[in-house]
Structure formats: C-alpha cells, structure tokens
CSV table of C-alpha atoms and ligand atoms in Angstrom, one decimal:
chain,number,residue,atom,x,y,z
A,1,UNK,CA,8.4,-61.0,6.7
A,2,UNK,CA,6.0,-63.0,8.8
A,3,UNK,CA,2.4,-61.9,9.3
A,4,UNK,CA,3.4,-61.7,13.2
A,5,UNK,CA,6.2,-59.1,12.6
A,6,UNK,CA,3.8,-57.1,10.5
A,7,UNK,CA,1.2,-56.8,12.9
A,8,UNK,CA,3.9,-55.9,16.0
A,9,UNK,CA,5.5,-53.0,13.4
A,10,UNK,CA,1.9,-51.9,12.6
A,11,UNK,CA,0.8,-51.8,16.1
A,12,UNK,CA,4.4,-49.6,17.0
A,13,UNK,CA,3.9,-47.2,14.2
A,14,UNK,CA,0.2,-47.2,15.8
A,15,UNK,CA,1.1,-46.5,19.2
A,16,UNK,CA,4.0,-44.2,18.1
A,17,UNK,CA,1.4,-41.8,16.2
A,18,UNK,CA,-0.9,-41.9,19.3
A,19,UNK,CA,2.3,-40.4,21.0
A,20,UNK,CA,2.9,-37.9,19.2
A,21,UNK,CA,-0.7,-37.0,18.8
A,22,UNK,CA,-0.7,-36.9,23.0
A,23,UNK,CA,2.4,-35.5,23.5
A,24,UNK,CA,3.5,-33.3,20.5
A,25,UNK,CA,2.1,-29.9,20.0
A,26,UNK,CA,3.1,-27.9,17.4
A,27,UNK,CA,2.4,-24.4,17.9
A,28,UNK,CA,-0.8,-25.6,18.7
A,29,UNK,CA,-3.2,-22.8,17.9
A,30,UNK,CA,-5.0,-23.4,21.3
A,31,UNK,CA,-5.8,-19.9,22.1
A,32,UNK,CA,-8.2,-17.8,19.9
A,33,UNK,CA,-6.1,-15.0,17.6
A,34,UNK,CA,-6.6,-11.5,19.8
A,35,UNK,CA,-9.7,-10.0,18.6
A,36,UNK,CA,-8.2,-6.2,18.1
A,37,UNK,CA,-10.3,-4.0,20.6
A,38,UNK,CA,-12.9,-2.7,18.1
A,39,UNK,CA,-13.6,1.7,18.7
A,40,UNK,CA,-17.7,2.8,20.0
A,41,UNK,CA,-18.0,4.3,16.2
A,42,UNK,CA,-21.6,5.3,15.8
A,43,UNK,CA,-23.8,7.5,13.5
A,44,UNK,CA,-22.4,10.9,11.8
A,45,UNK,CA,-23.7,12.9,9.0
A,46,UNK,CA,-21.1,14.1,6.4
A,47,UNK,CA,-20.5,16.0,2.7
A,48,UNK,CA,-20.5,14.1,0.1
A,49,UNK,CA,-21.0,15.7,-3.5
A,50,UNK,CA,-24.3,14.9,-3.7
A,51,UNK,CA,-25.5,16.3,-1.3
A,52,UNK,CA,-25.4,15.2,2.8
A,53,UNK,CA,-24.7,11.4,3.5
A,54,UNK,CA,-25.6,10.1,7.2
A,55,UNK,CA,-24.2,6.4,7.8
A,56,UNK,CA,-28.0,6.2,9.4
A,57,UNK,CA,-28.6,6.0,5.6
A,58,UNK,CA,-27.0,2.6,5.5
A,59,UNK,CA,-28.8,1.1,7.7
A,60,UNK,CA,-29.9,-2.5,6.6
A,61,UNK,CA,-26.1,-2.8,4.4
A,62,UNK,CA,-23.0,-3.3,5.7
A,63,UNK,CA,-20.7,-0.4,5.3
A,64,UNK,CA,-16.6,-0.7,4.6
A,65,UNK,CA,-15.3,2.8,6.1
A,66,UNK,CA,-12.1,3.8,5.5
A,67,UNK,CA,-10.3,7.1,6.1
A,68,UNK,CA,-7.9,8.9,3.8
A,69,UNK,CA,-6.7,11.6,2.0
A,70,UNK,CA,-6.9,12.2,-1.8
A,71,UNK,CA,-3.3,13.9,-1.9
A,72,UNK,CA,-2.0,10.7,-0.3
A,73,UNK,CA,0.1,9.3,-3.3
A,74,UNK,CA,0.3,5.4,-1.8
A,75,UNK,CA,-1.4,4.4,1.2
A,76,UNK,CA,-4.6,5.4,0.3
A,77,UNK,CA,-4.6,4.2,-3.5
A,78,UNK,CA,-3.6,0.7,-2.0
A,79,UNK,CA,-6.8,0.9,0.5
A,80,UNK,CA,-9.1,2.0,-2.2
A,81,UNK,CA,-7.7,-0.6,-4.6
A,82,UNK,CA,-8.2,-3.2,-2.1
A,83,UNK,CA,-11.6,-1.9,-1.1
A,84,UNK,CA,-12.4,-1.4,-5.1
A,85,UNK,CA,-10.7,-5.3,-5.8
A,86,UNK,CA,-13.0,-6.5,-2.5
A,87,UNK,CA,-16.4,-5.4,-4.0
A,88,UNK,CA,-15.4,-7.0,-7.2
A,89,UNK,CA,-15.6,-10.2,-5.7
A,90,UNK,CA,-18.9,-9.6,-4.2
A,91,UNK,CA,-21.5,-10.9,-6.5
A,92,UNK,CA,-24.2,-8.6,-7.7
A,93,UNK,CA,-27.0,-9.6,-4.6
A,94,UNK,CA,-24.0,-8.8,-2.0
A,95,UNK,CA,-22.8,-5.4,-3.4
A,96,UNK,CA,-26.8,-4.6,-3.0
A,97,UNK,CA,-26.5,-5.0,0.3
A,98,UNK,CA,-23.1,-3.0,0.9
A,99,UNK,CA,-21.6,0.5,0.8
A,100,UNK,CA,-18.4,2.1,1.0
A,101,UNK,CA,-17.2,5.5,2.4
A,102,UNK,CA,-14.4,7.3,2.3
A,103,UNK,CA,-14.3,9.8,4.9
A,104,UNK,CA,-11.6,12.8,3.7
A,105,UNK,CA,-9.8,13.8,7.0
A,106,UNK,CA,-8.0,16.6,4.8
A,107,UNK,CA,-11.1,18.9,4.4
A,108,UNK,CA,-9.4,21.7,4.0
A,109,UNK,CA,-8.1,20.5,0.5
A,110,UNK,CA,-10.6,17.8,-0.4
A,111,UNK,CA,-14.0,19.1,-1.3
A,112,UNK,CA,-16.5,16.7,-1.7
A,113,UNK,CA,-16.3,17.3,-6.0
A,114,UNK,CA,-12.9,16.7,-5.7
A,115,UNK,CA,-13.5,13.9,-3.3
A,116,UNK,CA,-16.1,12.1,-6.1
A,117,UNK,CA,-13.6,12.2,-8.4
A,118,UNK,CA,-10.9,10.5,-6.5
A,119,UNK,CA,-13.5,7.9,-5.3
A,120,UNK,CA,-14.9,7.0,-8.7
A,121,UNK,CA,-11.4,6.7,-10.0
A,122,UNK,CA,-11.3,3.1,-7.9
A,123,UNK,CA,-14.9,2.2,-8.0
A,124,UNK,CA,-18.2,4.1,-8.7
A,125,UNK,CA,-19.2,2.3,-5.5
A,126,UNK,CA,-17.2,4.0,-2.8
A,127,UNK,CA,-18.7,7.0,-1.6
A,128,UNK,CA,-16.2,9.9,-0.7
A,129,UNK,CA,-17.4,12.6,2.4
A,130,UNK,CA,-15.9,15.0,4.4
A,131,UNK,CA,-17.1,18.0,6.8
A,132,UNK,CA,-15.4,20.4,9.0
A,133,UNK,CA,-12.3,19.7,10.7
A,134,UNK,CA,-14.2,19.7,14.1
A,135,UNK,CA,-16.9,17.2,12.5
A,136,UNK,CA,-14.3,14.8,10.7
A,137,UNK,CA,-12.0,14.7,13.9
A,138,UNK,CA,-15.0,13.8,15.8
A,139,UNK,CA,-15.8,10.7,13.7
A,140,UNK,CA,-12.4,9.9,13.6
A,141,UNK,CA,-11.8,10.0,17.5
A,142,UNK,CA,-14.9,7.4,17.6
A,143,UNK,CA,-13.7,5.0,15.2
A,144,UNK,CA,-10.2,5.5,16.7
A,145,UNK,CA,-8.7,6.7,13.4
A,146,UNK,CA,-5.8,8.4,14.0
A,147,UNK,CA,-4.7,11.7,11.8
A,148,UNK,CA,-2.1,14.4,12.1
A,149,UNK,CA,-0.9,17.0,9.9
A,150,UNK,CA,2.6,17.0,9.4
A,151,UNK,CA,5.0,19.9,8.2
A,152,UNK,CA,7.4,17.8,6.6
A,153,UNK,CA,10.1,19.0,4.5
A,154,UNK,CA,8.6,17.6,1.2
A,155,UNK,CA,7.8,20.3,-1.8
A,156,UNK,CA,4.5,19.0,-2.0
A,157,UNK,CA,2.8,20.9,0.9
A,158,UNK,CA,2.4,19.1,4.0
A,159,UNK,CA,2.1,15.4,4.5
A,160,UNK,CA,-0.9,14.0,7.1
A,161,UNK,CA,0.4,11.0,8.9
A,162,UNK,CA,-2.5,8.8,9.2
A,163,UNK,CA,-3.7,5.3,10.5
A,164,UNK,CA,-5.0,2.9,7.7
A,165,UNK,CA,-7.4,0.5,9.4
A,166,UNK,CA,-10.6,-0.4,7.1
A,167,UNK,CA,-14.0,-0.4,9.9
A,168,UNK,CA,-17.0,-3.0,8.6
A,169,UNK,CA,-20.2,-1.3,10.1
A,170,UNK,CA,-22.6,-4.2,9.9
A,171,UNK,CA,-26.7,-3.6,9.3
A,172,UNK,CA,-27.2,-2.4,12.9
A,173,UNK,CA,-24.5,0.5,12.3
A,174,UNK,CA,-22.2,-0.9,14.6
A,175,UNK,CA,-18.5,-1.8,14.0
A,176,UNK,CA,-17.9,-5.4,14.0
A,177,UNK,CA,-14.2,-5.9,12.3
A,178,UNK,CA,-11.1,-3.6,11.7
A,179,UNK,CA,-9.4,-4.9,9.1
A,180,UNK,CA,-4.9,-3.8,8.9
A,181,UNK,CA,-3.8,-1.8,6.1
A,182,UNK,CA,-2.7,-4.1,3.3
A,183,UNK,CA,-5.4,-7.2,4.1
A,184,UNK,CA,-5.7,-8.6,1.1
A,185,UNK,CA,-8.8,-8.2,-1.1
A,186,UNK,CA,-10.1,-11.9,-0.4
A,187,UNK,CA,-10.1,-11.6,3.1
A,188,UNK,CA,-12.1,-8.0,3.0
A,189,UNK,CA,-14.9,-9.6,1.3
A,190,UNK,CA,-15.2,-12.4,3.8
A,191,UNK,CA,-15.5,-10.0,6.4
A,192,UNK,CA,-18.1,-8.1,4.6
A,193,UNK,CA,-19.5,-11.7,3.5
A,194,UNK,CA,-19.4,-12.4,7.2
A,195,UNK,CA,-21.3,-9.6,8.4
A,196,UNK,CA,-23.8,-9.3,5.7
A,197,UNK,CA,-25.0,-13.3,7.1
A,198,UNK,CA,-24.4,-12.6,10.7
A,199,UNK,CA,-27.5,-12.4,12.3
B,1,UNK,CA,52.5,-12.6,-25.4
B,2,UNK,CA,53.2,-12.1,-21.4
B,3,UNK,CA,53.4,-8.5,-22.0
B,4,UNK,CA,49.9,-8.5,-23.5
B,5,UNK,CA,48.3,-9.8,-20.7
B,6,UNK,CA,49.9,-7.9,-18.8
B,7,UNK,CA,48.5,-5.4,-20.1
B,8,UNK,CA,44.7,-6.5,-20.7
B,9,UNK,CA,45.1,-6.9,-16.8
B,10,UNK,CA,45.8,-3.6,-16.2
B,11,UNK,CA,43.1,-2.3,-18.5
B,12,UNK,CA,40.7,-4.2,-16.6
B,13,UNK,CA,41.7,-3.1,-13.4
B,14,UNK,CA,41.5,0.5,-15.2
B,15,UNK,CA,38.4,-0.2,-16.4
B,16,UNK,CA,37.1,-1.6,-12.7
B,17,UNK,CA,38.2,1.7,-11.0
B,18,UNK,CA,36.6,4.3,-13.3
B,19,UNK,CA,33.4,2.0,-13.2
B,20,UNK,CA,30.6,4.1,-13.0
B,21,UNK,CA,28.1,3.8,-9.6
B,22,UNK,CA,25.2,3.5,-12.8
B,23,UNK,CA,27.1,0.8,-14.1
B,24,UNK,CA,27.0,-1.6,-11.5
B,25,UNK,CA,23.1,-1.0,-11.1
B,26,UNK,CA,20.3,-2.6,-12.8
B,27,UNK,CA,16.7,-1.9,-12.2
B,28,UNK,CA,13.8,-4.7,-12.3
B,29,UNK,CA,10.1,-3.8,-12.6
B,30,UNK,CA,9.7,-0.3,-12.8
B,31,UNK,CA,6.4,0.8,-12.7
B,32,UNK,CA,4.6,4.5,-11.7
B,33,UNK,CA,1.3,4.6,-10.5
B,34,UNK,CA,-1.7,6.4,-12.2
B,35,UNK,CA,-2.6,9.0,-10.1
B,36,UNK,CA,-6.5,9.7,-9.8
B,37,UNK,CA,-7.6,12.5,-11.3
B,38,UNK,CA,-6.6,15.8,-10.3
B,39,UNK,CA,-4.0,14.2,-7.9
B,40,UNK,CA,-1.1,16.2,-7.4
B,41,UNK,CA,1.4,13.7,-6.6
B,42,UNK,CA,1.5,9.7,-7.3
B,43,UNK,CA,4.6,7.2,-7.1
B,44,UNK,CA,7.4,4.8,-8.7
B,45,UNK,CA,8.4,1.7,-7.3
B,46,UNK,CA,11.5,-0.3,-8.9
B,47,UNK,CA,13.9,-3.0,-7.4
B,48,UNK,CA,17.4,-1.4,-7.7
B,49,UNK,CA,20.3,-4.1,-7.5
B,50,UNK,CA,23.8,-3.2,-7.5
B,51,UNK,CA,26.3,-6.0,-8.6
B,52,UNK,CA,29.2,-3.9,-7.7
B,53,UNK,CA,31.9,-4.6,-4.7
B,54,UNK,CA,31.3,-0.9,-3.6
B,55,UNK,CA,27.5,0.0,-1.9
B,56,UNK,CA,26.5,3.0,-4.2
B,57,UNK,CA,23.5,5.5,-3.1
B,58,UNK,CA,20.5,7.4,-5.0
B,59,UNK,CA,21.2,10.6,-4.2
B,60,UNK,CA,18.1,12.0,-6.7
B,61,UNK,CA,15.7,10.9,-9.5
B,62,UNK,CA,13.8,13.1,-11.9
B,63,UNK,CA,11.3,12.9,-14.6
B,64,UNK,CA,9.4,14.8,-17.2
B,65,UNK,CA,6.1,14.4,-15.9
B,66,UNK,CA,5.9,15.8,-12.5
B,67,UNK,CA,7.6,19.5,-11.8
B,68,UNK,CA,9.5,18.0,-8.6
B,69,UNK,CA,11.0,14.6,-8.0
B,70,UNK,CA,11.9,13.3,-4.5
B,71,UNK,CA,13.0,10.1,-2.6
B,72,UNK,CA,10.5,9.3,0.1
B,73,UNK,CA,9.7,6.2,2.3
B,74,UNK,CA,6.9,5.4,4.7
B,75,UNK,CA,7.8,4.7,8.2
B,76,UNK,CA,4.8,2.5,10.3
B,77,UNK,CA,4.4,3.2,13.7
B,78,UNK,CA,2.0,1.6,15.6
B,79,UNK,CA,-0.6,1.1,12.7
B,80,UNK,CA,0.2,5.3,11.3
B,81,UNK,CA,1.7,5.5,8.1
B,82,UNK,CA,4.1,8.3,8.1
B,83,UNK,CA,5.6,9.4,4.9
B,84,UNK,CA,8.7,11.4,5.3
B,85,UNK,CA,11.8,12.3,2.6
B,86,UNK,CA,14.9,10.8,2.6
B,87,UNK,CA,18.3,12.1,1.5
B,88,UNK,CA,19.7,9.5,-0.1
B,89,UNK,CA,18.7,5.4,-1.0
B,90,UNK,CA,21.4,3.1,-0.1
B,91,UNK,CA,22.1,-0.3,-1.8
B,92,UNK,CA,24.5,-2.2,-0.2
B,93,UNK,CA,27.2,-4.2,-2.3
B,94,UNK,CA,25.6,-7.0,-4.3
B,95,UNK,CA,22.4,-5.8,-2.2
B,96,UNK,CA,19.1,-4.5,-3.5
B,97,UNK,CA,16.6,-1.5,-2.6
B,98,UNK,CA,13.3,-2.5,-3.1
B,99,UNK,CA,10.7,0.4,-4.0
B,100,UNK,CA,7.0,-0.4,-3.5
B,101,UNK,CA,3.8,1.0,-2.4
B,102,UNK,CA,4.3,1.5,1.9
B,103,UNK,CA,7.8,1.9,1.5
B,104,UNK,CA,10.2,3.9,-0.5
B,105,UNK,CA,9.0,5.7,-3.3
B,106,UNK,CA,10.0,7.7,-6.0
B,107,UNK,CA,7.8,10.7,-5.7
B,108,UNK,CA,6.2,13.0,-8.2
B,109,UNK,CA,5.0,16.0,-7.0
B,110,UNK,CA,3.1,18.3,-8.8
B,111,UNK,CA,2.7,16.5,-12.1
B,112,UNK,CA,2.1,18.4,-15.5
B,113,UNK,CA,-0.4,16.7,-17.2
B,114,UNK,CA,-2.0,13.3,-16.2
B,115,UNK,CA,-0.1,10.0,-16.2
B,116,UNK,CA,-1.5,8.0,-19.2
B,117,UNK,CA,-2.3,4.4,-18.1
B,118,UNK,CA,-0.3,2.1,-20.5
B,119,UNK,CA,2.0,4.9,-21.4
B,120,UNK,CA,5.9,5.1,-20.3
B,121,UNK,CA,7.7,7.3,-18.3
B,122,UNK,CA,11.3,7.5,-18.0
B,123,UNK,CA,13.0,8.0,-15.0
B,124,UNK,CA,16.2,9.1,-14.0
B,125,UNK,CA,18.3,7.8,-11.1
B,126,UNK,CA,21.5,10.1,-9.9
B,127,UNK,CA,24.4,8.3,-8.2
B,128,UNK,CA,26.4,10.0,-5.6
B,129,UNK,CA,28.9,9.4,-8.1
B,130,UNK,CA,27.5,11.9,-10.8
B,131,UNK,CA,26.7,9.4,-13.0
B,132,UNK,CA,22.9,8.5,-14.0
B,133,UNK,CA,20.5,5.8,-15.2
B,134,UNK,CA,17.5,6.1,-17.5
B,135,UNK,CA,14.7,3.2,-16.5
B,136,UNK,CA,11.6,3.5,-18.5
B,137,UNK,CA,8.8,3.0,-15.8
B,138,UNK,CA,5.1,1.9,-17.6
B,139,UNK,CA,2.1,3.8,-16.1
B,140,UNK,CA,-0.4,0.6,-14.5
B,141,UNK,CA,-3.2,1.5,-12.2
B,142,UNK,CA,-2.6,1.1,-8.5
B,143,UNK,CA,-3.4,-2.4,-7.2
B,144,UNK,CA,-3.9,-3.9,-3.8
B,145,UNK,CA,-0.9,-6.0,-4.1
B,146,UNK,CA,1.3,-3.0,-4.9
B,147,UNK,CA,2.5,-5.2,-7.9
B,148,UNK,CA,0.9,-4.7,-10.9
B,149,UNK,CA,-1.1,-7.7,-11.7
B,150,UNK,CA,0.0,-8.6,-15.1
B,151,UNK,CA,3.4,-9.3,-13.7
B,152,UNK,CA,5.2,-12.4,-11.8
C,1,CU,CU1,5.8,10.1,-1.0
C-alpha cells in the first residue's frame, strides 16, 4: 500500500471520528440527574436510652438519619446494615466526625432500651430514639418520612408501612442528600464523605 | 423385548403423572436472617425453581423456630415499603420465585428462642399438592446486599 493511500484512509477514519463526535450522541447525559426535592428537616429533641438526644447535639458532624421500626423483619435490617457496612468504610478521623440515628416511629412498642439493643446489634455507632407519637410524627412530617400503621392480616400484630429514605444532615444541621432504600454502602459513605468536606 | 419397552414407557409415564409438586422443585441459597435481639419476627429468602411442565404453588412453609410461619412480600409504592401476606407463591413451569430481602419472604413470627448465627434451620415448603420439601436454611447476619457475603 502506498504512503499516499495511507495518509487519504488516515485522514477518512479522521474525519469519520470527528463525525460522529459532532453528530452522534449517545444518551448524552447533557442534563444534570434530578436532584430529589430535599424536606425543611430541622432540630428535634428525642429519647434515646441514655438519656435525651437533640440533633442540635450533632452539630459540627454529619448525621445519617434514618427512620424505622425494630419489629420490621427486612427493610430496616437492610438500612441498618447498609448504614452499619457505610461507617465501616469511613476511616477512624471520618467516623469522629459522624453520627447516626435511628429514629423509632413505632413508640408505642419501641422503648428506647429496646431501641439500644436493636441499634447496637448493627453498629455500636447508630444511635436509636424515639418520643411520643405526636413528637415522632412531627419530625417525620419535616423530613418527609412517611409512616402508617397498618392492620394487616398477618399474626404478628400489625405491620407499619413506611418510606426508607436515609437523610445526611451535614455540620450546619441541615439536610443536604436523601439517599433511596437499597443505595449501596459505597455510595452512602461518599455522601457522608461529601458532606463532611463540603464547605 | 417390544413388550418391555412397552412397558418401561408406561411406567414412566406412571411415574410422570403421580410426580409430586416437591419433586419438580429445587431450592438454591437458602438463608434466614438473624433477627436482632429481642426481635419478634425475622425472614428466609431462597430461589425456588421448578423444572416441571406443570406451574406448582407454596401454599405454606413452617419451621421449628418461630411459633407462626407465613408467606409475605413487600409491595413499593412510591418510595413506602408495604409488607402485606400472600396466600400462595407461584412458580411458573420451568420458572423460579425468587425470595429476598424487599420482596417475598418467608416469615417467622414470634420466634422461640434466638436464631443462632452459623447455626441451620430447616424449613418446610407445602405444595398445593400436599406434598413437602425440607431445605436447611443457615442463619447469616443481615447484609446490605440482601445476599449473604460469603456467597457468589
Ligand atoms: Cu414479612
């Protein structure tokens, strides 16, 4: 092949890849993923079993918040375990910086002993609180966790249908992310990463 | 000669008509959670395959662990998990139900005494057919992944 023919093929398969770099778009990701609309949250003061815990208390860490109830038998043991697989990947400096609660919207089975236990059964880290019904579905309305007791024709007393959205509260006490039930592990620490750098 | 193939044929066929609903089923990675302490309830997930021509259906399952047994699945609407009971768990003909954490679950309601992680559990699957499989389901610690992570 001559020199001549080389260069024209070269200069085709050139022109051809500026084509299709002009003119071919692939599910070009040229708008932004929707940023999910995040809820007002704000300050609250709850039970825990030692005693009171405000998330005023945090202020200075980022704070995971997730909302549950311990006679859940799958949802919430996959949130915690995520949430107790999450701060395992945080080194030691990061977890200083973080905390996590579980806030019970079940009160009227889960005292806060019972909800220690529960918690600790994941990670020592997470924190479990609870209050009154009127105090726990006022911290749920603000963070726009939904909760609602269900009768349902199970023998094991009734059910609470419940959203499953984890809330990262960054060092101002203000909510920055929602992650979706079932993120995985690996991305919950990046958004914890991301808002413990965050200016 | 003729005759006896004959009849081995017919056997078969015999044999393919009183074939049991448990017989056509097979179950891959068992697995029941460990429940937290003092939890009342906790779950087993499973694939259940059926290689048979004919769907079959889970009509209950039972253990010695947990006082009651049920067959429950999670419906998502709109970002709420909802878990509700189910009558029955179909698997199609040469189809599969798959069992894992935010779907359907064997529940265990009101267990006897703690799960033991590393320990086994058998469980029992009832056909509509009557007839029953044992699986022996080992006890891991819930995960994020819903899979245990020692397995593929
Ligand atoms: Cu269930």
């Amino acid at each position: 092949m001559s020199d001549k023919l080389l260069s024209a093929v070269a200069v085709l398969l050139a022109a051809l890849i500026a084509g299709l770099g002009l003119f071919w778009h692939p599910e070009a990701p040229a708008r932004p993923l929707p940023v999910p609309a995040l809820p007002a949250g704000g300050d609250f003061t709850l039970q825990s079993a030692g005693g009171p815990v405000a998330l005023a208390d945090f202020r200075g860490k980022v704070v995971l918040l997730d909302f549950g109830y311990t006679y859940c038998p799958d949802i919430c043991p996959t949130a915690l375990a995520a949430t107790a697989e999450a701060i395992e990947q945080l080194e030691p400096d990061e977890r200083a910086r973080f905390a996590a609660l579980f806030v019970s919207v079940d009160p009227q089975r889960d005292t806060p002993a019972r909800l220690r236990e529960y918690t600790a059964f994941f990670h020592p880290a997470i924190v479990g609180v609870t209050g009154s019904a009127e105090q726990v579905a006022d911290v749920a309305r603000r963070y726009g966790a939904f909760y609602a007791r269900q009768p349902a024709d199970t023998a094991g007393g009734y059910v609470v249908d419940h959203s499953a959205d984890l809330y990262v509260v960054d060092r101002d006490g203000r909510v920055v992310d929602k992650l979706a039930h079932g993120t995985p592990p690996v991305r919950i620490a990046s958004a914890l990463r991301r808002a413990m750098t965050t200016p | 000669m003729k005759k006896l193939s004959v009849l081995a044929a017919g056997l078969g066929l015999c044999a393919l008509a009183i074939a049991a609903d448990a017989d056509r089923v097979s179950v891959v990675d068992p697995y029941v959670r460990l429940a937290p302490p003092n939890a009342m309830a906790t779950g087993a997930f499973m694939v259940i395959r059926n290689a048979g021509e004919r769907d079959v259906r889970v009509v209950r399952a039972s253990n010695p662990a947990s006082r009651i047994t049920e067959l429950h699945t999670h419906l998502h609407e709109n970002g709420v998990m909802k878990m509700r009971p189910v009558p029955a768990i179909d698997i199609k003909a040469g189809g599969e139900a798959v069992l894992k954490p935010g779907g359907l679950h064997v529940m265990l309601i009101d267990l006897k005494a703690p799960l033991q992680e590393g320990g086994r559990l058998p469980i029992t699957l009832e056909f509509a057919d009557g007839s029953s499989l044992r699986v022996e389901a080992p006890v891991v610690r819930p995960t994020a992944g819903g899979m245990p992570m020692n397995r593929p």
